[in-house]
CSV table of C-alpha atoms (C1' of nucleotides) in Angstrom, one decimal:
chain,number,residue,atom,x,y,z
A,1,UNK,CA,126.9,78.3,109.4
A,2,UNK,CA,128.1,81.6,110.1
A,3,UNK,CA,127.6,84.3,112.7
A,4,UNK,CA,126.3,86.3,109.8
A,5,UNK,CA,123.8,83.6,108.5
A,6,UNK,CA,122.7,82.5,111.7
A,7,UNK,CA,121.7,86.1,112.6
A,8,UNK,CA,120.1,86.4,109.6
A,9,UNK,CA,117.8,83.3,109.7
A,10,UNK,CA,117.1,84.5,112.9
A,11,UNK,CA,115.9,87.9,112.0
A,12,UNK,CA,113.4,86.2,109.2
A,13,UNK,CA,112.0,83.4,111.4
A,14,UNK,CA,111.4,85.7,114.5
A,15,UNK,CA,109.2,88.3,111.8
A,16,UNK,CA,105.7,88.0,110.5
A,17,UNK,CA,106.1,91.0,108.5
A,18,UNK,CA,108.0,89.2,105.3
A,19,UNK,CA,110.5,91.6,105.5
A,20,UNK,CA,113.3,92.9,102.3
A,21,UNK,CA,116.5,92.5,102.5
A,22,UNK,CA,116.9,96.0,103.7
A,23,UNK,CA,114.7,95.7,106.8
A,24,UNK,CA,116.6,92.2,107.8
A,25,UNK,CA,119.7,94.2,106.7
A,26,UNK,CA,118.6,96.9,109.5
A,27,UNK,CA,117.9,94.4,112.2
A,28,UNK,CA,121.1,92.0,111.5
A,29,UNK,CA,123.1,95.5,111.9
A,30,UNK,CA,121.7,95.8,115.7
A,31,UNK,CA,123.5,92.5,116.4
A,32,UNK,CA,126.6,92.8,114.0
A,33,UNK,CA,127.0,96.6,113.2
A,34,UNK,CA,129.9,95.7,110.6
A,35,UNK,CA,127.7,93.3,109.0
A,36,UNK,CA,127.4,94.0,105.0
A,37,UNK,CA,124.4,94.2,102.5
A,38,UNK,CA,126.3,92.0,100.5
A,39,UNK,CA,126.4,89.4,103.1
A,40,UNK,CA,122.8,89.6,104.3
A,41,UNK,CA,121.8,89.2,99.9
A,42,UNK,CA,124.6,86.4,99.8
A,43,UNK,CA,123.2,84.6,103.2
A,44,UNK,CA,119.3,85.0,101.9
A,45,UNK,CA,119.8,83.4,98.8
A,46,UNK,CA,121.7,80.5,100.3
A,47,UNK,CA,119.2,80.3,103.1
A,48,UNK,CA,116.2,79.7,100.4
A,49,UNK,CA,118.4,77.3,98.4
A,50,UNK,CA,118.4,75.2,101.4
A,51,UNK,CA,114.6,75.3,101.9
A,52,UNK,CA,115.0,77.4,105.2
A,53,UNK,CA,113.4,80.8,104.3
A,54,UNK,CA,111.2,81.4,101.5
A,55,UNK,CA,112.1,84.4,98.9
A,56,UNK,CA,108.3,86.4,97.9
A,57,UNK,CA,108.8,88.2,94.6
A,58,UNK,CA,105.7,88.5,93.0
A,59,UNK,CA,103.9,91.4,92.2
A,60,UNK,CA,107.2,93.8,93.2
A,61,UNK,CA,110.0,94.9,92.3
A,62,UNK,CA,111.7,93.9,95.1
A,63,UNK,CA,111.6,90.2,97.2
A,64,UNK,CA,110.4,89.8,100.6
A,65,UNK,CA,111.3,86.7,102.3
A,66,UNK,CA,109.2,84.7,104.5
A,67,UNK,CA,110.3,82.3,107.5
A,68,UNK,CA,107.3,79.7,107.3
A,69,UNK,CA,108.6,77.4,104.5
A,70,UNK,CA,105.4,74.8,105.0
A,71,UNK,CA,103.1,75.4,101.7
A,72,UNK,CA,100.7,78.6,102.6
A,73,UNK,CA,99.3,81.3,100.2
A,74,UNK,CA,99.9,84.7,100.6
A,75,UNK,CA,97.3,87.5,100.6
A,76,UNK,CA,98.9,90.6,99.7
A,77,UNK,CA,96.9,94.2,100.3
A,78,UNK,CA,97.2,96.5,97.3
A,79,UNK,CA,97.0,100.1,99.1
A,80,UNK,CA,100.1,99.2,101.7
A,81,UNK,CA,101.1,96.2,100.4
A,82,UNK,CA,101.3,94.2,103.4
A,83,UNK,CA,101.0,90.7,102.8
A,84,UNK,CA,99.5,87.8,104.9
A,85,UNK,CA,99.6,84.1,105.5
A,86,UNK,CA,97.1,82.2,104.6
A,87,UNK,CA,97.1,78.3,106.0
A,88,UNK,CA,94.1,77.3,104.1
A,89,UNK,CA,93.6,74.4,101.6
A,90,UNK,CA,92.1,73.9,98.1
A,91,UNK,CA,91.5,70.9,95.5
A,92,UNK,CA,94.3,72.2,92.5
A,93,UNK,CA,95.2,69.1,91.0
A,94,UNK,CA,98.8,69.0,89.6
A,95,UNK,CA,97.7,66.0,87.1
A,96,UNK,CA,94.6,68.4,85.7
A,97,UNK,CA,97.6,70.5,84.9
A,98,UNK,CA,99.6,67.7,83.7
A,99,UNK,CA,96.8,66.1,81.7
A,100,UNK,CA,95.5,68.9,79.8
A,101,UNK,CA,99.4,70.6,78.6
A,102,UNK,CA,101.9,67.3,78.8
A,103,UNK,CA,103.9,69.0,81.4
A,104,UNK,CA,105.6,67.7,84.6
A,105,UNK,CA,104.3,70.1,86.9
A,106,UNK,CA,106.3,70.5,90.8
A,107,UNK,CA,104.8,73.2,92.8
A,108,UNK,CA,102.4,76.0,92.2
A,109,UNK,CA,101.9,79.1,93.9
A,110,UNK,CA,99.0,81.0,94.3
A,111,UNK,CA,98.3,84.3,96.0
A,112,UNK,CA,95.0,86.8,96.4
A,113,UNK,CA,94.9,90.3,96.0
A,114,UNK,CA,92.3,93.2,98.0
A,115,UNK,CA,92.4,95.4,100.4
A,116,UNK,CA,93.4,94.7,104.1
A,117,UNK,CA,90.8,95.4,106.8
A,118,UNK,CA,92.4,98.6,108.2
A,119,UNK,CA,92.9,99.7,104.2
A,120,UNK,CA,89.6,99.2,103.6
A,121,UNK,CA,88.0,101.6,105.4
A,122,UNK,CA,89.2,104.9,103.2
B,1,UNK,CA,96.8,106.1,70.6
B,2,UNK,CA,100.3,107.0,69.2
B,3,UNK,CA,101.8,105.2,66.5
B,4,UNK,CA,104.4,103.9,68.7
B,5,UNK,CA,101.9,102.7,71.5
B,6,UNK,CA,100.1,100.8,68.4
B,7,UNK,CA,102.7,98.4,67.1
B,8,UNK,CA,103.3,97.7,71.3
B,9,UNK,CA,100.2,96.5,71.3
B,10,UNK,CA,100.6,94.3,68.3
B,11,UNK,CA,103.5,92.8,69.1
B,12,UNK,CA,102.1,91.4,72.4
B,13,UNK,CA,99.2,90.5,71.1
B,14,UNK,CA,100.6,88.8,67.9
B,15,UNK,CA,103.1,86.8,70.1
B,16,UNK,CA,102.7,83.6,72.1
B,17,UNK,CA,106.0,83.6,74.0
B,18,UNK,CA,105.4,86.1,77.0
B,19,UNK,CA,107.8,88.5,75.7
B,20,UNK,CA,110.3,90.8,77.8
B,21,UNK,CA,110.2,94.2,76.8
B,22,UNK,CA,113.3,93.9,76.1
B,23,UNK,CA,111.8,91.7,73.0
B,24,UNK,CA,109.3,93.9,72.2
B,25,UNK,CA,111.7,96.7,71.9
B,26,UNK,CA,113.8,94.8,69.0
B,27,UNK,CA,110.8,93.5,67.3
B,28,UNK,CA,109.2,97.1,67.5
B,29,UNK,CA,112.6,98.5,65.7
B,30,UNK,CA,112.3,96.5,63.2
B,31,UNK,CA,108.5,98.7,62.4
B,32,UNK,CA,109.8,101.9,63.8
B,33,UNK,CA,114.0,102.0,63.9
B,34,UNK,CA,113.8,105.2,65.8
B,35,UNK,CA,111.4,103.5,68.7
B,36,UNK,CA,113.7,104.2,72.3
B,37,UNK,CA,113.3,101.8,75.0
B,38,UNK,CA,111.8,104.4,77.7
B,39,UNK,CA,109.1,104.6,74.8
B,40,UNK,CA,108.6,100.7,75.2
B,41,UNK,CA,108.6,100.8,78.9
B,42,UNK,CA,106.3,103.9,79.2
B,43,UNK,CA,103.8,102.5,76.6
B,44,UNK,CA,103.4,98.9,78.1
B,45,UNK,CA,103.1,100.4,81.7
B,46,UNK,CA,99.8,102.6,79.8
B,47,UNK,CA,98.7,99.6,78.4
B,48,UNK,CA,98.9,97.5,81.5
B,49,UNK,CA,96.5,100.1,83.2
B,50,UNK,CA,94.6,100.1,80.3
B,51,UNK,CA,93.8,96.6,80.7
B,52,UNK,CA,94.9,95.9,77.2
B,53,UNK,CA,97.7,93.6,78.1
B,54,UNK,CA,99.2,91.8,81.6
B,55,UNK,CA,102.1,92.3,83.0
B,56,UNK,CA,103.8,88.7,84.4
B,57,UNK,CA,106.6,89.6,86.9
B,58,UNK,CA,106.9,86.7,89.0
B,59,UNK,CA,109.6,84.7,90.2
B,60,UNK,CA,112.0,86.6,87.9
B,61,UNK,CA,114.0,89.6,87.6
B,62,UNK,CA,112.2,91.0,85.1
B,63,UNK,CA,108.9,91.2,83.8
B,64,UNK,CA,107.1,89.4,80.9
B,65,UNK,CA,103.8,90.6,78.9
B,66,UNK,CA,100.7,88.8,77.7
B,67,UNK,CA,98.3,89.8,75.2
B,68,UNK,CA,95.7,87.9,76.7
B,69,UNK,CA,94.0,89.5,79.3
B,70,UNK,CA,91.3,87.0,79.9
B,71,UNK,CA,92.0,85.2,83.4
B,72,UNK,CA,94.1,82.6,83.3
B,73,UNK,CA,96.8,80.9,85.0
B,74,UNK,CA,100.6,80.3,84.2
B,75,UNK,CA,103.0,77.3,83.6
B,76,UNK,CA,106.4,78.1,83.9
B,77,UNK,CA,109.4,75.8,83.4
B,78,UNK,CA,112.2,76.3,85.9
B,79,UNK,CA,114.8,75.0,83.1
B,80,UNK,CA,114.5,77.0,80.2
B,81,UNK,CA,112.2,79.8,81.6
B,82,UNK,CA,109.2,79.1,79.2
B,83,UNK,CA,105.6,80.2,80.0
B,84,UNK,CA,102.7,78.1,78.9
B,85,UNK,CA,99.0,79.5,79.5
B,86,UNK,CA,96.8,77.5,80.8
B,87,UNK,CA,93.0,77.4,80.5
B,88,UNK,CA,92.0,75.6,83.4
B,89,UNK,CA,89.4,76.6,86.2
B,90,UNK,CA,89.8,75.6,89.6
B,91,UNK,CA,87.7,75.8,92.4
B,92,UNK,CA,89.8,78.8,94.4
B,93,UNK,CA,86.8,80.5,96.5
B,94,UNK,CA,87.7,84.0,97.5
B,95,UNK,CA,85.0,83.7,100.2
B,96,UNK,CA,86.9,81.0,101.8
B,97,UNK,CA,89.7,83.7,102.0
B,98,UNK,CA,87.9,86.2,103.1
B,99,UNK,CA,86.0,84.4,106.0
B,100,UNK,CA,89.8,83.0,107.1
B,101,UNK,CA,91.2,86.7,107.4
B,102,UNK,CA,89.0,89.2,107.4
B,103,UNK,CA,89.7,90.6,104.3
B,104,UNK,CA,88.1,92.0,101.2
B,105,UNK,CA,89.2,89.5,98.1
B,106,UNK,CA,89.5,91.4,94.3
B,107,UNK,CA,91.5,88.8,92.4
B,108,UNK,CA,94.0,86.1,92.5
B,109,UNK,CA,97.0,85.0,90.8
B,110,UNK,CA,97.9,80.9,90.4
B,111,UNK,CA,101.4,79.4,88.7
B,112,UNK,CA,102.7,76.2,88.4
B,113,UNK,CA,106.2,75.7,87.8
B,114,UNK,CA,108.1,72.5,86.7
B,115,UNK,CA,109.8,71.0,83.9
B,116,UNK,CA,108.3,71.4,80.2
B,117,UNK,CA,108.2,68.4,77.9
B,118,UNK,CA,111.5,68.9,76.1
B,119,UNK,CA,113.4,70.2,79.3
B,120,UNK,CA,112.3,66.8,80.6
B,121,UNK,CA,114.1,64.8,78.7
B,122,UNK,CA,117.4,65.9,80.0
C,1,DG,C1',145.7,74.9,107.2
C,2,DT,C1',142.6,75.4,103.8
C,3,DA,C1',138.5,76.5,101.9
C,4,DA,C1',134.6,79.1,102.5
C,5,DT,C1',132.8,83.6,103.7
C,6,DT,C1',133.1,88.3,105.0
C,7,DG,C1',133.1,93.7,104.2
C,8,DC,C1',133.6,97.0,101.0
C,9,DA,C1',132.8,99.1,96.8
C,10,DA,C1',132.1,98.9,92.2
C,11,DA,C1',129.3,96.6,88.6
C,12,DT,C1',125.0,95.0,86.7
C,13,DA,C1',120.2,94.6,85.3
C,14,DA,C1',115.8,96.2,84.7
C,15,DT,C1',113.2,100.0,84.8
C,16,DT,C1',112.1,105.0,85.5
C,17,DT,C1',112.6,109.8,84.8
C,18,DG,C1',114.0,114.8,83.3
C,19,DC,C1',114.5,117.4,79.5
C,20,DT,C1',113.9,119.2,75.0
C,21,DG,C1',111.9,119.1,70.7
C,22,DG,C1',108.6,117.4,67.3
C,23,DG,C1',103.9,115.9,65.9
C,24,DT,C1',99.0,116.2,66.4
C,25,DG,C1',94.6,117.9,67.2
D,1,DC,C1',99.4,127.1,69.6
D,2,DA,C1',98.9,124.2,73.5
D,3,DC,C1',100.0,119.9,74.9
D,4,DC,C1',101.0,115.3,75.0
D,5,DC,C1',104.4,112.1,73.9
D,6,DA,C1',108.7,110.6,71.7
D,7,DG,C1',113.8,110.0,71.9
D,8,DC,C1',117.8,110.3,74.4
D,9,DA,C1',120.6,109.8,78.2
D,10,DA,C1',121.3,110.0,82.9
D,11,DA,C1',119.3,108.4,87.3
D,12,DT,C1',117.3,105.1,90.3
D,13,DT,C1',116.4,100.7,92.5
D,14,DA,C1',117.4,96.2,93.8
D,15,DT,C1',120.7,93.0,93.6
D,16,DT,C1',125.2,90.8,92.3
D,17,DT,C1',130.1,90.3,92.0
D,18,DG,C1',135.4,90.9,92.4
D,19,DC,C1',138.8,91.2,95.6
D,20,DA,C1',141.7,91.1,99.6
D,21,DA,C1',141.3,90.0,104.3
D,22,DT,C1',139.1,87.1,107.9
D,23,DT,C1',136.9,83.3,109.9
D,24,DA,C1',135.1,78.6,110.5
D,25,DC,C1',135.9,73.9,110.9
DNA sequence: GTAATTGCAAATAATTTGCTGGGTG
DNA sequence: CACCCAGCAAATTATTTGCAATTAC
């Protein structure tokens, strides 16, 4: 656990905004002005393959990352593209899945797409 | 309707493997030899707003196609990277969503990821 | 001390775009 | 004959990687 990657884990967790790895870049840079984009890319990928941070990358054509790693869905606003955390349930049965292809099914992921409140109104 | 857009179209509709366009690009050669990738890009991009195809970019750095444009959800195996529709409805109530958040609903988007059959067996 | 990790810059991968000329209505 | 679209190649965007120097444990 480096400087570097603590920083960065850091910058995720204290944001609701599911920043890209330019804005966490930004912030990291206010705390370690030498630190590299390289490093903050290296440090996110490593951070999601230990289950700390989520990477978002659906929909884009660039990842966002997310701090809360508990399952949620994601609600993510077409006209500014803010997205949202949703801690809500449903019934989606992994053995419906199973059953009906003959699959061995892990995880899903499922996310909603509209307009956000203050988009809606133009 | 060009001739180029045309044999796009067919490609993705005639094929059940989610291509890339990368795929469709070489199998659309082998109609039209002259056929540029820009051409394959631009042309999938109309259809895509045209509603004639969808365009699957998740979890991957790059996208895939579907001639089926029915709603429908994904399977995707994390081994070898194969996409398996499936026909299933769940229960997933937008209204739910929308009294949670305070936000207007249009459509969602559900995958399941794990390991296919013949992955499995490794 | 040694192995992992950094900063930097160049490389890559996927996709998009500018330009010019050809084909179509 | 006006214009949309193709082909080509260069540009862009997001991300990854090679390398020498530094840091963490």
């Amino acid at each position: 656990m480096t400087k570097q990657k603590k920083i960065i884990l850091e910058v995720v967790r204290s944001s609701n905004i599911h920043p890209t790895a330019d804005w966490i870049y930004e912030q990291a840079k206010k705390e370690l002005p030498d630190i590299s984009l390289g490093t903050v890319y290296r440090n996110l990928k490593l951070l999601r393959d230990m289950g700390e941070i989520l990477e978002l990358n659906w929909g884009s054509t660039f990842s966002r990352y997310d701090g809360i790693t508990e399952n949620h869905y994601h609600f993510v606003c077409k006209k500014c593209g803010k997205i949202m955390d949703l801690h809500l349930r449903f019934n989606i049965s992994h053995e419906a899945v199973e059953k009906a292809a003959s699959i061995n099914v892990e995880s899903h992921r499922l996310e909603f797409y509209g307009a956000c409140t203050s988009c809606d109104q133009d």
